[in-house]
Amino acid sequence: MNQKNIRNIAIIAHVDHGKTTLVDKLFRQSGLFRENQIVEERLMDSMDLERERGITIASKNGSFHYKGHLINIVDTPGHADFGGQVERVLKMVDGALLVVDAQEGPMPQTYFVLKKALSYHLKIIVVINKIDKPHARPDWTVNQVFDLFVKLKAPDHILDFPVIYASAKDGYAKIHLNEKSSSMIPLLDAVVHHIPPPAGDPDGPLQMQVSSIDYSSFLGRLGIGKITSGSMQINQNIVLANQEGRNTSARITKIYRFQSNQKIPVESAGMGEIVAVAGVEDVMIGDTYTDPIDPLPCPMLKIDPPTISMNFIPNDSPFSGKEGTYCTSRHLSGRLNKETLSDVALVVEELDGTPGFKVSGRGELHLSILIEKMRREGYEFQVTCPQVIMETDGDQVLEPFEELIIDVAEEYLGPVMEKLGSRKAQMLEMHVDNGMVRLRYNIPTRGLLGFRSGFMTDTKGMGVMNYVFSGFARHAGDIPRNRKNGAMVCNCVCETVAYALFNLQERGTLFYGPNAQCYTGQIVGEHCRERDLTVNPAKGKKLTNVRSAGSDENVILTPPTVLSLEESIAYINDDELVEITPKNIRLRKRKFVPR
C-alpha cells in the first residue's frame, strides 16, 4: 500500500458518547458491505460483556477503503478504568477523532484521552455527536472543547482543530450546522484531508512496536502494531527486542491485514500499515520487531500506575469445587498471567505465605470485568475487599485521587453533597442549569469505593457520575467504611426455609429467598444493627397435633435484595470475602465460629 494513501486514526471519547455506533456507520457507508448484506449492529463489540453492558472494554482494530485510501481505525474504550487500553494503542495512529456528546459536552474521560493524544502530537478532528438530541447544544460544546484544549496547553496549530457535526445513530455528518446531509461522507473526507499519512522511511530497517496482543489456536500469539520503518514479508528473519533490552531471533510465519473487523492474510506489509504478525510466541506488549542487522528498538511504553488492588485466592468454602471447572491456585496463576499479556494496566503478584495473588488495576470496574470473564470461563475462586494502593514520598504518604463529575437534579443535591463531604471530597465547581446541577469534585479513590450504590439510591436512579484518575496527593485522613450495619451469618449447612426467612426479615434485609443452599459462615442478609447476627435460615415451624386460631398465618416474604458482582465487591468489609463461581456469587466471613 502506498504510504501516502494510508490513514491511521483512533476513535477516542468518554463512555457512551457514540464511538462504536460511529464506527459502524463509517464501515457501512464506505462501501465495505454489499447493499443486501446483513451486518450486525455494534460490529466492533466482540465480547459478550461489551454487548450486554453497552460499553467498549478492549481496544480493537478495523479498516476500510475510501477513495483509494486505506483507513485503519482503532476503537478504544471510553471508561476511565480501561484507560490502559487507550494509552498503548495511541502509538499506532497518526490522528484521532475526538467524539463529544452535543448535550453533555466534555467529560472526565474526554480530558484523559485528549491529554494522552496531545502527548503523542496527534492531529485531532473534533466530532460533535448526537446533534439530533432534543436538548443538544453543539455551539456550547465546541466552546467547552476549545477551553479543554487550552487547559491542556495544546499548541496553536492544534487549537485550530476541524469540527464535524454528526448523528451517528441516524448516519449523517456535516461541516456546518445549518447545512443538510444524509451520509457520513463529510467526516470521511475530513479524515482523508486532515489526518496526515504515517511518517517514516519505507526503505529503512524494519521497526514495529507491538501495541496489542491477539491469540490464535493454530498460530499462537499474534503481535499487533504499526510498521514505523521498513517493510516485512512472510519467512523474513527478524529480531524481537523486549522491554528489558534483550534481543531474540525469530521468523515471521504469517502477516494479517485488517479488513472490517476481520484479519486477512497477506504476503507482505509496508511502512505505515497496522498488521498482526505470527511467529514469535514470547512477544509482549511494548516489544519491537526489528531488523537483525540494523536493529531499531522502540522506547518503553509508559503506562499510568494501578490504583486499586484485590486478592484472588482459591476457594476454600464448604461448597468449593462443586460448581467450577478450574479451582486450584495453579489454574488461577495461569489465567491471571495470560490476562497481563494483553492488559498492560493489570499487575499480578504472588501473596507471601499464603496461596493466592494480589491483582492491581485501575478501578473496581476494571477488576470486576476480569472477575466476570473468569467466572464465565469456569473459574472458581474468592476475592477480598478492594484496597487503594498508596505511595510514599520521603516520610509523606500519598494516595490516588480522582476527578469526579456528578449530574443530579437539585432536589437530590443535599444527601449527595453530605456523603461526598464525609468521604473527604473537595468541590471544585458547581453549575446549575434548568433544575440540573453539575458538580466537579477532587476525591480520594478510597472515597469512591462503594459510593455508587448509595448514590443511585439517593438520586432514585437518576444521577450520573463519572470519574478519572487525576494523580497522587497527600493522604486525606480516615474515611468511614462502606457499611455501617452488620451481617446476618448462617450457622449451618442447610437449605433456606420460608418460615425462618419470614421471622428473619424483621431483623434486616435478606439476600436469599427460600430453597437456597447455604453453608456455615455464609452471609445471608444485612442486620439492622451494627453488630453481626448469627442466624439459622432453615429453622422450621414446630408441628403439633393441637390447632389454635391464628397458628397458621400466611408466610409473606419481602423479595430478597440480589447483589450484583460490583455491588458485592463494594459491600464487603475487610473480614469478608466474595465467593465467585460460574453459577453463584456468595458473600462469606473469612473466619467464622458458629455460636
XYZ file of C-alpha atoms in Angstrom, residues 63-421:
359
model
C -10.138 -0.878 8.414
C -11.851 0.001 5.131
C -11.002 1.605 1.800
C -12.316 5.026 0.782
C -11.437 6.881 -2.427
C -8.227 4.945 -2.881
C -7.157 5.359 0.752
C -6.755 2.640 3.369
C -8.257 3.932 6.619
C -7.208 1.948 9.709
C -9.466 2.546 12.728
C -8.707 1.736 16.374
C -11.835 1.711 18.549
C -10.894 2.491 22.161
C -12.747 2.104 25.495
C -14.486 5.133 26.944
C -14.438 4.206 30.641
C -11.636 5.512 32.854
C -10.960 2.061 34.341
C -9.834 0.821 30.915
C -7.532 3.766 30.256
C -4.575 1.397 29.856
C -6.176 0.164 26.632
C -6.114 3.730 25.272
C -2.551 4.567 26.279
C -0.919 1.653 24.486
C -2.765 1.928 21.161
C -2.285 5.662 20.539
C 1.256 4.954 19.302
C -0.281 3.054 16.381
C -2.115 6.055 14.929
C -1.328 9.436 13.384
C -4.570 11.185 14.310
C -7.734 10.840 16.331
C -11.449 11.549 16.156
C -12.434 13.099 19.493
C -16.149 12.284 19.842
C -18.090 14.542 22.242
C -21.787 14.363 23.130
C -23.554 17.527 21.911
C -25.608 17.744 25.116
C -23.160 16.621 27.829
C -20.010 18.254 26.477
C -16.503 17.188 27.589
C -16.443 14.728 30.492
C -13.617 13.350 32.700
C -12.558 10.644 30.245
C -12.592 13.223 27.425
C -9.937 15.123 29.366
C -7.920 11.930 29.935
C -7.893 10.621 26.350
C -7.281 14.074 24.854
C -4.337 14.627 27.190
C -2.805 11.329 26.036
C -3.453 12.114 22.352
C -1.806 15.536 22.651
C 1.221 13.987 24.357
C 1.758 11.927 21.163
C 1.287 15.090 18.991
C -1.659 13.569 17.134
C -3.830 15.576 14.747
C -7.321 15.887 16.279
C -10.669 16.104 14.474
C -13.479 17.025 16.890
C -16.771 15.233 16.180
C -19.781 16.761 17.961
C -22.046 13.712 18.040
C -25.744 13.256 18.902
C -26.796 16.645 17.497
C -30.255 15.096 16.981
C -30.887 15.141 20.759
C -33.757 17.454 21.797
C -31.504 19.297 24.270
C -28.337 19.279 22.154
C -26.194 22.410 22.427
C -23.419 21.960 19.824
C -22.114 25.559 19.888
C -21.684 25.419 23.675
C -19.977 22.013 23.334
C -17.467 23.366 20.780
C -16.582 26.214 23.171
C -16.138 23.752 26.026
C -13.877 21.567 23.882
C -11.787 24.600 22.912
C -11.437 25.526 26.598
C -10.299 21.954 27.277
C -7.599 22.219 24.574
C -6.417 25.480 26.128
C -6.414 23.927 29.612
C -4.186 21.130 28.288
C -1.832 23.751 26.746
C -2.279 22.479 23.193
C -0.016 24.237 20.628
C -1.526 26.873 18.337
C -1.704 24.645 15.257
C -3.665 22.049 17.268
C -6.063 24.684 18.643
C -7.291 25.325 15.102
C -8.992 21.926 15.045
C -11.595 20.987 12.424
C -15.125 20.381 13.732
C -17.633 17.904 12.287
C -21.254 17.763 13.490
C -22.785 14.281 13.382
C -25.569 11.977 14.408
C -24.049 8.500 14.347
C -27.419 6.904 15.131
C -29.036 8.490 12.047
C -25.896 8.088 9.922
C -25.055 11.625 8.824
C -22.314 14.204 9.352
C -21.848 17.801 8.233
C -19.337 20.624 8.435
C -21.872 23.378 9.207
C -24.920 23.022 11.431
C -27.293 24.772 9.001
C -26.500 22.547 6.011
C -28.297 19.335 5.092
C -26.615 15.944 4.979
C -27.701 12.334 4.712
C -24.364 10.494 4.903
C -21.018 10.321 6.709
C -19.120 11.498 3.594
C -18.102 14.882 5.139
C -16.441 13.037 8.029
C -14.680 10.577 5.709
C -13.422 13.451 3.554
C -12.187 15.258 6.685
C -10.191 12.174 7.725
C -8.524 11.946 4.315
C -7.841 15.699 4.206
C -6.775 16.481 7.791
C -5.139 13.299 9.142
C -1.529 13.057 7.907
C -0.140 9.865 6.344
C 2.256 7.864 8.537
C 5.804 9.213 8.681
C 8.879 7.011 8.348
C 11.418 5.541 5.956
C 9.875 2.805 3.774
C 13.356 1.655 2.693
C 14.899 1.659 6.183
C 15.390 -1.279 8.567
C 12.238 -2.935 9.919
C 10.702 -1.440 13.071
C 7.275 -2.340 14.533
C 6.356 -1.924 18.198
C 3.692 -4.321 19.493
C 0.746 -2.355 20.908
C -1.766 -5.177 21.252
C -1.850 -8.984 21.541
C -4.245 -11.434 19.918
C -4.406 -15.227 20.085
C -4.926 -17.975 17.533
C -5.442 -21.626 18.462
C -3.350 -22.582 15.410
C -0.656 -19.885 15.329
C -0.289 -18.917 18.976
C 0.297 -15.334 19.993
C -0.102 -12.542 17.411
C 1.612 -9.179 17.864
C -0.365 -6.182 16.533
C 1.246 -2.849 15.753
C 2.135 -0.213 13.153
C 5.207 -0.584 10.955
C 7.135 2.637 11.600
C 10.127 1.814 9.376
C 10.880 -0.566 6.509
C 8.691 -3.475 5.457
C 8.155 -7.164 6.273
C 7.479 -10.376 4.347
C 6.499 -13.918 5.274
C 9.508 -16.091 6.294
C 11.604 -12.995 6.970
C 14.187 -13.334 9.753
C 13.786 -10.675 12.440
C 14.879 -9.805 15.980
C 12.456 -9.341 18.871
C 13.760 -6.561 21.156
C 11.967 -6.713 24.506
C 11.462 -4.037 27.171
C 14.444 -5.336 29.171
C 16.882 -4.757 26.298
C 17.269 -8.434 25.331
C 17.172 -9.445 21.620
C 15.768 -12.786 20.438
C 15.993 -14.160 16.899
C 12.682 -15.130 15.255
C 10.982 -15.630 11.896
C 7.694 -14.232 10.603
C 5.285 -17.050 9.687
C 2.073 -15.104 8.970
C 1.073 -11.484 8.332
C -2.525 -10.292 8.633
C -4.015 -7.002 7.492
C -7.333 -5.802 8.949
C -10.440 -5.567 6.769
C -13.616 -4.535 8.557
C -13.187 -6.329 11.903
C -11.606 -9.392 10.266
C -7.961 -10.355 9.707
C -6.950 -11.069 6.089
C -3.646 -12.932 5.378
C -1.164 -11.110 3.125
C 2.310 -11.908 1.812
C 3.926 -8.624 2.853
C 3.238 -5.282 4.525
C 4.899 -1.905 4.217
C 5.611 1.268 6.115
C 2.611 2.774 7.935
C 0.365 -0.314 7.859
C -1.220 -1.770 11.002
C -0.811 -5.550 10.898
C -0.947 -8.665 13.061
C 2.178 -10.833 12.930
C 2.572 -14.512 13.906
C 5.778 -16.427 14.546
C 7.034 -15.083 17.890
C 5.478 -16.971 20.785
C 7.028 -14.928 23.613
C 6.040 -11.482 22.303
C 4.784 -8.972 24.882
C 3.142 -5.554 24.578
C 5.892 -2.959 24.094
C 8.318 -5.350 22.349
C 9.741 -4.357 18.946
C 10.007 -6.412 15.746
C 13.156 -5.132 14.058
C 15.951 -5.918 11.599
C 18.653 -8.369 12.845
C 21.475 -6.486 11.052
C 20.452 -2.930 11.975
C 18.096 -3.202 14.990
C 15.923 -0.181 15.922
C 14.205 -0.958 19.259
C 11.442 1.451 20.317
C 11.438 3.160 23.737
C 9.399 1.560 26.525
C 5.673 2.203 26.741
C 4.799 4.414 29.718
C 1.566 3.422 31.449
C -0.101 5.144 34.417
C 0.170 3.025 37.600
C -2.724 0.970 39.016
C -4.720 2.488 41.870
C -6.701 -0.421 43.408
C -5.779 -3.995 44.345
C -7.674 -7.129 45.371
C -6.513 -10.569 46.455
C -7.614 -13.508 44.286
C -7.413 -16.692 46.379
C -8.522 -20.309 45.804
C -11.996 -21.123 47.063
C -11.960 -22.931 50.430
C -15.660 -22.691 51.311
C -17.709 -25.840 52.127
C -19.079 -25.706 48.549
C -15.653 -25.441 46.872
C -15.212 -27.484 43.711
C -18.925 -28.169 43.238
C -19.690 -25.538 40.584
C -16.401 -24.567 38.918
C -14.115 -26.336 36.456
C -10.860 -24.559 37.373
C -10.453 -24.256 41.139
C -6.763 -24.508 42.061
C -4.093 -21.872 42.630
C -2.268 -23.161 39.540
C -5.338 -22.520 37.391
C -5.640 -19.008 38.842
C -1.974 -18.282 38.154
C -2.165 -19.352 34.508
C -5.328 -17.345 33.798
C -4.157 -14.156 35.505
C -0.750 -14.233 33.815
C -2.474 -14.727 30.472
C -4.559 -11.608 31.113
C -1.451 -9.491 31.789
C -0.199 -10.273 28.274
C -2.995 -8.215 26.716
C -3.749 -5.766 29.562
C -0.701 -3.689 30.437
C -2.564 -1.790 33.190
C -3.009 -5.040 35.192
C -0.329 -6.146 37.682
C -0.313 -9.652 39.232
C 1.874 -10.567 42.240
C 2.017 -13.721 44.358
C 0.946 -13.397 48.003
C 3.580 -14.073 50.654
C 2.965 -17.069 52.896
C -0.495 -17.907 51.562
C -1.841 -19.253 48.246
C -3.287 -16.574 46.015
C -2.415 -13.440 44.091
C -2.570 -9.683 44.564
C -4.173 -8.230 41.412
C -3.862 -4.474 40.855
C -5.828 -2.432 38.327
C -7.299 0.982 37.510
C -10.576 0.680 39.412
C -13.409 -1.522 40.661
C -14.897 -1.915 37.165
C -11.538 -2.878 35.677
C -11.154 -5.741 38.175
C -14.836 -6.754 38.199
C -14.812 -7.207 34.403
C -11.814 -9.536 34.770
C -13.644 -11.472 37.509
C -16.772 -11.794 35.349
C -14.735 -13.040 32.367
C -13.012 -15.673 34.516
C -16.318 -16.704 36.068
C -17.860 -17.311 32.640
C -14.838 -19.368 31.628
C -15.450 -21.814 34.510
C -13.097 -20.458 37.178
C -13.988 -20.697 40.862
C -12.190 -18.525 43.426
C -12.590 -15.871 46.137
C -11.740 -12.165 46.230
C -11.111 -9.787 49.109
C -12.254 -6.232 49.748
C -10.630 -3.693 47.333
C -7.694 -1.769 48.759
C -6.257 1.504 47.478
C -2.558 1.442 46.531
C -0.580 4.057 48.447
C 2.760 5.622 47.562
C 5.403 7.311 49.698
C 7.415 10.465 49.089
C 10.023 10.553 51.817
C 8.084 10.474 55.078
C 4.820 11.534 53.424
C 2.116 9.044 52.439
C 0.446 9.730 49.082
C -2.816 8.268 47.818
C -4.550 8.327 44.397
C -7.195 10.970 43.741
C -9.946 11.053 41.123
C -11.691 13.895 39.365
C -15.412 13.217 39.861
C -18.221 14.837 37.864
C -21.809 14.359 39.021
C -25.017 15.366 37.229
C -28.018 15.338 39.550
C -31.404 17.034 39.972
C -31.477 19.870 42.514
C -33.928 18.003 44.766
C -31.358 15.238 45.413
C -28.387 17.567 45.895
C -28.365 17.600 49.722
C -27.723 13.917 50.521
C -25.195 13.606 47.675
C -23.103 16.539 48.931
C -23.366 15.286 52.509
C -21.985 11.851 51.630
C -19.220 13.302 49.470
C -18.194 15.572 52.324
